């Protein structure tokens, strides 16, 4: 039986990362109902076609199927639900990839939580899953997420692929990851 890497909680400096619960949909409604947060989402991933409950159920199914998916991000200081982040199995142009993804409630944007969570999961991914690289698929118009990826050492060749809309593939190799970690 495969290991479920998400059967327990994880922690970074300011965040607790735990498996999503169906009850978390009450917090995720705020994200799904935000035109700003979902502006770059395709219609089939927005209400009324796709709800907060659907989103949580999708992540929980990923836990069962892949042993990966997004986890709830909980602020340690306040116990507030910040958003979700984690590792996802993706396929890009026919090749299997490990993606680090993050979605935060708008009130938690620009506080460093996306970067903190992504760094945590990149470290976890390279240490436990041992991929050759980790990617982030980021919509071409999502400049803030591109900045998070760049700050975490991921780079892109600016080639556009289709992934729920036009997206850049940001990538960091295990060798580049080791170099950035040795400088810190």
PDB file of C-alpha atoms in Angstrom:
ATOM      1  CA  UNK A   1       0.000   0.000   0.000  1.00  0.00           C
ATOM      2  CA  UNK A   2       1.477   3.409  -0.943  1.00  0.00           C
ATOM      3  CA  UNK A   3       2.377   5.928   1.736  1.00  0.00           C
ATOM      4  CA  UNK A   4      -0.060   8.814   2.200  1.00  0.00           C
ATOM      5  CA  UNK A   5       2.307  11.733   2.748  1.00  0.00           C
ATOM      6  CA  UNK A   6      -0.601  13.936   3.763  1.00  0.00           C
ATOM      7  CA  UNK A   7      -2.047  11.799   6.550  1.00  0.00           C
ATOM      8  CA  UNK A   8      -0.424  14.115   9.091  1.00  0.00           C
ATOM      9  CA  UNK A   9       0.117  17.842   9.563  1.00  0.00           C
ATOM     10  CA  UNK A  10       3.176  19.767   8.449  1.00  0.00           C
ATOM     11  CA  UNK A  11       4.516  23.084   9.745  1.00  0.00           C
ATOM     12  CA  UNK A  12       6.562  26.032   8.517  1.00  0.00           C
ATOM     13  CA  UNK A  13       7.522  29.157  10.456  1.00  0.00           C
ATOM     14  CA  UNK A  14       4.029  30.735  10.388  1.00  0.00           C
ATOM     15  CA  UNK A  15       1.791  28.033   8.953  1.00  0.00           C
ATOM     16  CA  UNK A  16       0.301  24.690   9.847  1.00  0.00           C
ATOM     17  CA  UNK A  17      -0.473  22.584   6.784  1.00  0.00           C
ATOM     18  CA  UNK A  18      -3.077  19.888   7.324  1.00  0.00           C
ATOM     19  CA  UNK A  19      -5.334  17.738   5.172  1.00  0.00           C
ATOM     20  CA  UNK A  20      -8.411  19.563   3.961  1.00  0.00           C
ATOM     21  CA  UNK A  21     -11.696  18.653   5.597  1.00  0.00           C
ATOM     22  CA  UNK A  22     -15.092  18.872   3.933  1.00  0.00           C
ATOM     23  CA  UNK A  23     -15.985  21.471   6.593  1.00  0.00           C
ATOM     24  CA  UNK A  24     -13.233  23.729   5.186  1.00  0.00           C
ATOM     25  CA  UNK A  25     -15.544  24.542   2.280  1.00  0.00           C
ATOM     26  CA  UNK A  26     -17.144  27.237   4.476  1.00  0.00           C
ATOM     27  CA  UNK A  27     -13.766  29.055   4.463  1.00  0.00           C
ATOM     28  CA  UNK A  28     -13.065  28.298   0.799  1.00  0.00           C
ATOM     29  CA  UNK A  29     -16.361  29.916  -0.217  1.00  0.00           C
ATOM     30  CA  UNK A  30     -14.659  33.286   0.310  1.00  0.00           C
ATOM     31  CA  UNK A  31     -12.067  32.408  -2.347  1.00  0.00           C
ATOM     32  CA  UNK A  32     -14.560  30.928  -4.791  1.00  0.00           C
ATOM     33  CA  UNK A  33     -16.899  33.918  -4.496  1.00  0.00           C
ATOM     34  CA  UNK A  34     -14.085  36.429  -5.086  1.00  0.00           C
ATOM     35  CA  UNK A  35     -14.060  37.718  -8.658  1.00  0.00           C
ATOM     36  CA  UNK A  36     -10.486  38.880  -8.107  1.00  0.00           C
ATOM     37  CA  UNK A  37      -9.242  35.493  -6.840  1.00  0.00           C
ATOM     38  CA  UNK A  38     -10.897  33.504  -9.637  1.00  0.00           C
ATOM     39  CA  UNK A  39     -10.475  36.060 -12.433  1.00  0.00           C
ATOM     40  CA  UNK A  40      -8.069  33.842 -14.391  1.00  0.00           C
ATOM     41  CA  UNK A  41      -9.925  30.569 -13.807  1.00  0.00           C
ATOM     42  CA  UNK A  42     -11.790  28.954 -16.698  1.00  0.00           C
ATOM     43  CA  UNK A  43     -15.603  29.005 -16.352  1.00  0.00           C
ATOM     44  CA  UNK A  44     -15.791  25.269 -15.583  1.00  0.00           C
ATOM     45  CA  UNK A  45     -13.721  25.819 -12.404  1.00  0.00           C
ATOM     46  CA  UNK A  46     -15.846  28.715 -11.108  1.00  0.00           C
ATOM     47  CA  UNK A  47     -19.273  28.836  -9.477  1.00  0.00           C
ATOM     48  CA  UNK A  48     -21.916  27.889 -10.276  1.00  0.00           C
ATOM     49  CA  UNK A  49     -20.251  25.046 -12.234  1.00  0.00           C
ATOM     50  CA  UNK A  50     -17.615  24.331  -9.585  1.00  0.00           C
ATOM     51  CA  UNK A  51     -18.153  25.091  -5.897  1.00  0.00           C
ATOM     52  CA  UNK A  52     -15.993  25.294  -2.779  1.00  0.00           C
ATOM     53  CA  UNK A  53     -17.251  21.834  -1.800  1.00  0.00           C
ATOM     54  CA  UNK A  54     -16.261  20.506  -5.247  1.00  0.00           C
ATOM     55  CA  UNK A  55     -12.776  21.993  -4.831  1.00  0.00           C
ATOM     56  CA  UNK A  56     -12.264  20.396  -1.396  1.00  0.00           C
ATOM     57  CA  UNK A  57     -13.645  17.056  -2.607  1.00  0.00           C
ATOM     58  CA  UNK A  58     -11.249  17.177  -5.580  1.00  0.00           C
ATOM     59  CA  UNK A  59      -8.258  17.633  -3.272  1.00  0.00           C
ATOM     60  CA  UNK A  60      -9.418  14.842  -0.951  1.00  0.00           C
ATOM     61  CA  UNK A  61      -9.760  12.538  -3.984  1.00  0.00           C
ATOM     62  CA  UNK A  62      -6.188  13.432  -4.939  1.00  0.00           C
ATOM     63  CA  UNK A  63      -5.046  12.331  -1.469  1.00  0.00           C
ATOM     64  CA  UNK A  64      -6.636   8.940  -2.089  1.00  0.00           C
ATOM     65  CA  UNK A  65      -5.503   8.526  -5.694  1.00  0.00           C
ATOM     66  CA  UNK A  66      -2.059  10.139  -5.776  1.00  0.00           C
ATOM     67  CA  UNK A  67      -1.065  10.586  -2.149  1.00  0.00           C
ATOM     68  CA  UNK A  68      -0.612  14.266  -3.095  1.00  0.00           C
ATOM     69  CA  UNK A  69      -2.825  17.377  -3.393  1.00  0.00           C
ATOM     70  CA  UNK A  70      -3.290  20.729  -1.694  1.00  0.00           C
ATOM     71  CA  UNK A  71      -3.377  21.020   2.084  1.00  0.00           C
ATOM     72  CA  UNK A  72      -5.142  23.632   4.191  1.00  0.00           C
ATOM     73  CA  UNK A  73      -2.888  26.496   5.302  1.00  0.00           C
ATOM     74  CA  UNK A  74      -3.655  27.632   8.839  1.00  0.00           C
ATOM     75  CA  UNK A  75      -1.996  30.703  10.334  1.00  0.00           C
ATOM     76  CA  UNK A  76      -0.338  29.632  13.601  1.00  0.00           C
ATOM     77  CA  UNK A  77      -0.827  32.951  15.377  1.00  0.00           C
ATOM     78  CA  UNK A  78      -4.572  33.352  14.738  1.00  0.00           C
ATOM     79  CA  UNK A  79      -5.659  29.826  13.650  1.00  0.00           C
ATOM     80  CA  UNK A  80      -7.219  31.504  10.563  1.00  0.00           C
ATOM     81  CA  UNK A  81      -7.700  29.536   7.341  1.00  0.00           C
ATOM     82  CA  UNK A  82      -5.254  31.223   4.913  1.00  0.00           C
ATOM     83  CA  UNK A  83      -5.731  29.083   1.811  1.00  0.00           C
ATOM     84  CA  UNK A  84      -4.218  25.919   0.416  1.00  0.00           C
ATOM     85  CA  UNK A  85      -0.964  24.740  -1.058  1.00  0.00           C
ATOM     86  CA  UNK A  86       0.723  21.471  -1.887  1.00  0.00           C
ATOM     87  CA  UNK A  87       2.218  19.193  -4.493  1.00  0.00           C
ATOM     88  CA  UNK A  88       0.214  17.919  -7.442  1.00  0.00           C
ATOM     89  CA  UNK A  89       0.913  15.296 -10.060  1.00  0.00           C
ATOM     90  CA  UNK A  90       0.610  16.917 -13.482  1.00  0.00           C
ATOM     91  CA  UNK A  91       1.300  15.996 -17.072  1.00  0.00           C
ATOM     92  CA  UNK A  92       2.959  18.613 -19.261  1.00  0.00           C
ATOM     93  CA  UNK A  93       3.294  17.882 -22.944  1.00  0.00           C
ATOM     94  CA  UNK A  94       3.123  14.141 -22.264  1.00  0.00           C
ATOM     95  CA  UNK A  95       5.654  14.099 -19.389  1.00  0.00           C
ATOM     96  CA  UNK A  96       4.790  13.466 -15.734  1.00  0.00           C
ATOM     97  CA  UNK A  97       5.678  16.366 -13.443  1.00  0.00           C
ATOM     98  CA  UNK A  98       5.406  17.355  -9.786  1.00  0.00           C
ATOM     99  CA  UNK A  99       3.876  20.807  -9.402  1.00  0.00           C
ATOM    100  CA  UNK A 100       3.884  23.061  -6.369  1.00  0.00           C
ATOM    101  CA  UNK A 101       0.662  25.054  -6.264  1.00  0.00           C
ATOM    102  CA  UNK A 102      -0.849  27.669  -3.981  1.00  0.00           C
ATOM    103  CA  UNK A 103      -4.150  29.522  -3.665  1.00  0.00           C
ATOM    104  CA  UNK A 104      -4.709  32.008  -0.852  1.00  0.00           C
ATOM    105  CA  UNK A 105      -7.714  33.956   0.336  1.00  0.00           C
ATOM    106  CA  UNK A 106      -7.289  37.537  -0.952  1.00  0.00           C
ATOM    107  CA  UNK A 107      -7.004  39.013   2.555  1.00  0.00           C
ATOM    108  CA  UNK A 108      -3.768  36.992   2.977  1.00  0.00           C
ATOM    109  CA  UNK A 109      -2.139  38.093  -0.294  1.00  0.00           C
ATOM    110  CA  UNK A 110       1.156  40.011  -0.164  1.00  0.00           C
ATOM    111  CA  UNK A 111       2.107  38.678   3.277  1.00  0.00           C
ATOM    112  CA  UNK A 112       4.636  36.072   2.144  1.00  0.00           C
ATOM    113  CA  UNK A 113       2.421  33.049   2.846  1.00  0.00           C
ATOM    114  CA  UNK A 114       2.425  31.768  -0.753  1.00  0.00           C
ATOM    115  CA  UNK A 115       6.209  31.888  -0.851  1.00  0.00           C
ATOM    116  CA  UNK A 116       6.530  30.254   2.574  1.00  0.00           C
ATOM    117  CA  UNK A 117       4.139  27.431   1.713  1.00  0.00           C
ATOM    118  CA  UNK A 118       5.668  26.835  -1.738  1.00  0.00           C
ATOM    119  CA  UNK A 119       9.176  26.693  -0.274  1.00  0.00           C
ATOM    120  CA  UNK A 120       8.039  24.232   2.358  1.00  0.00           C
ATOM    121  CA  UNK A 121       6.465  21.926  -0.229  1.00  0.00           C
ATOM    122  CA  UNK A 122       9.424  22.223  -2.610  1.00  0.00           C
ATOM    123  CA  UNK A 123      11.763  21.166   0.220  1.00  0.00           C
ATOM    124  CA  UNK A 124       9.398  18.332   1.132  1.00  0.00           C
ATOM    125  CA  UNK A 125       9.051  17.272  -2.504  1.00  0.00           C
ATOM    126  CA  UNK A 126      12.764  17.145  -3.251  1.00  0.00           C
ATOM    127  CA  UNK A 127      13.535  15.345   0.025  1.00  0.00           C
ATOM    128  CA  UNK A 128      10.732  12.770  -0.058  1.00  0.00           C
ATOM    129  CA  UNK A 129       9.602  12.330  -3.674  1.00  0.00           C
ATOM    130  CA  UNK A 130      13.036  12.940  -5.231  1.00  0.00           C
ATOM    131  CA  UNK A 131      11.912  14.320  -8.632  1.00  0.00           C
ATOM    132  CA  UNK A 132      14.431  15.699 -11.134  1.00  0.00           C
ATOM    133  CA  UNK A 133      12.583  19.022 -10.959  1.00  0.00           C
ATOM    134  CA  UNK A 134       9.506  20.716  -9.547  1.00  0.00           C
ATOM    135  CA  UNK A 135       7.304  22.999 -11.610  1.00  0.00           C
ATOM    136  CA  UNK A 136       4.606  25.621 -11.160  1.00  0.00           C
ATOM    137  CA  UNK A 137       2.035  26.139 -13.913  1.00  0.00           C
ATOM    138  CA  UNK A 138       1.110  29.818 -13.774  1.00  0.00           C
ATOM    139  CA  UNK A 139      -1.371  31.720 -15.937  1.00  0.00           C
ATOM    140  CA  UNK A 140       0.449  34.180 -18.202  1.00  0.00           C
ATOM    141  CA  UNK A 141      -1.440  37.105 -16.637  1.00  0.00           C
ATOM    142  CA  UNK A 142      -0.875  36.073 -12.998  1.00  0.00           C
ATOM    143  CA  UNK A 143       2.100  38.343 -12.287  1.00  0.00           C
ATOM    144  CA  UNK A 144       1.960  37.996  -8.462  1.00  0.00           C
ATOM    145  CA  UNK A 145       2.229  34.183  -8.674  1.00  0.00           C
ATOM    146  CA  UNK A 146       5.028  34.513 -11.219  1.00  0.00           C
ATOM    147  CA  UNK A 147       6.889  36.708  -8.712  1.00  0.00           C
ATOM    148  CA  UNK A 148       6.439  34.062  -6.001  1.00  0.00           C
ATOM    149  CA  UNK A 149       7.884  31.407  -8.321  1.00  0.00           C
ATOM    150  CA  UNK A 150      10.835  33.630  -9.274  1.00  0.00           C
ATOM    151  CA  UNK A 151      11.541  34.483  -5.619  1.00  0.00           C
ATOM    152  CA  UNK A 152      11.644  30.739  -4.916  1.00  0.00           C
ATOM    153  CA  UNK A 153      14.215  30.138  -7.668  1.00  0.00           C
ATOM    154  CA  UNK A 154      11.951  28.815 -10.429  1.00  0.00           C
ATOM    155  CA  UNK A 155      12.541  30.061 -13.961  1.00  0.00           C
ATOM    156  CA  UNK A 156      10.608  29.859 -17.220  1.00  0.00           C
ATOM    157  CA  UNK A 157      11.515  29.826 -20.882  1.00  0.00           C
ATOM    158  CA  UNK A 158       8.276  31.778 -21.539  1.00  0.00           C
ATOM    159  CA  UNK A 159       6.831  28.949 -23.628  1.00  0.00           C
ATOM    160  CA  UNK A 160       3.059  29.021 -23.283  1.00  0.00           C
ATOM    161  CA  UNK A 161       1.147  25.791 -22.720  1.00  0.00           C
ATOM    162  CA  UNK A 162      -2.567  25.210 -22.198  1.00  0.00           C
ATOM    163  CA  UNK A 163      -3.434  24.331 -18.613  1.00  0.00           C
ATOM    164  CA  UNK A 164      -6.876  25.664 -17.705  1.00  0.00           C
ATOM    165  CA  UNK A 165      -5.825  28.660 -19.800  1.00  0.00           C
ATOM    166  CA  UNK A 166      -2.516  29.878 -21.208  1.00  0.00           C
ATOM    167  CA  UNK A 167       0.255  29.187 -18.688  1.00  0.00           C
ATOM    168  CA  UNK A 168       3.999  29.406 -18.290  1.00  0.00           C
ATOM    169  CA  UNK A 169       5.883  26.425 -16.898  1.00  0.00           C
ATOM    170  CA  UNK A 170       8.165  27.616 -14.122  1.00  0.00           C
ATOM    171  CA  UNK A 171      10.757  25.016 -13.105  1.00  0.00           C
ATOM    172  CA  UNK A 172      13.585  24.390 -10.672  1.00  0.00           C
ATOM    173  CA  UNK A 173      15.861  21.359 -11.021  1.00  0.00           C
ATOM    174  CA  UNK A 174      17.102  19.391  -8.055  1.00  0.00           C
ATOM    175  CA  UNK A 175      20.598  20.757  -8.803  1.00  0.00           C
ATOM    176  CA  UNK A 176      19.401  24.384  -8.802  1.00  0.00           C
ATOM    177  CA  UNK A 177      17.434  23.705  -5.621  1.00  0.00           C
ATOM    178  CA  UNK A 178      20.592  22.366  -3.926  1.00  0.00           C
ATOM    179  CA  UNK A 179      22.541  25.461  -5.014  1.00  0.00           C
ATOM    180  CA  UNK A 180      19.930  27.865  -3.655  1.00  0.00           C
ATOM    181  CA  UNK A 181      19.744  25.974  -0.356  1.00  0.00           C
ATOM    182  CA  UNK A 182      23.541  25.991   0.063  1.00  0.00           C
ATOM    183  CA  UNK A 183      23.591  29.803  -0.238  1.00  0.00           C
ATOM    184  CA  UNK A 184      21.164  30.198   2.664  1.00  0.00           C
TER     185      UNK A 184
END
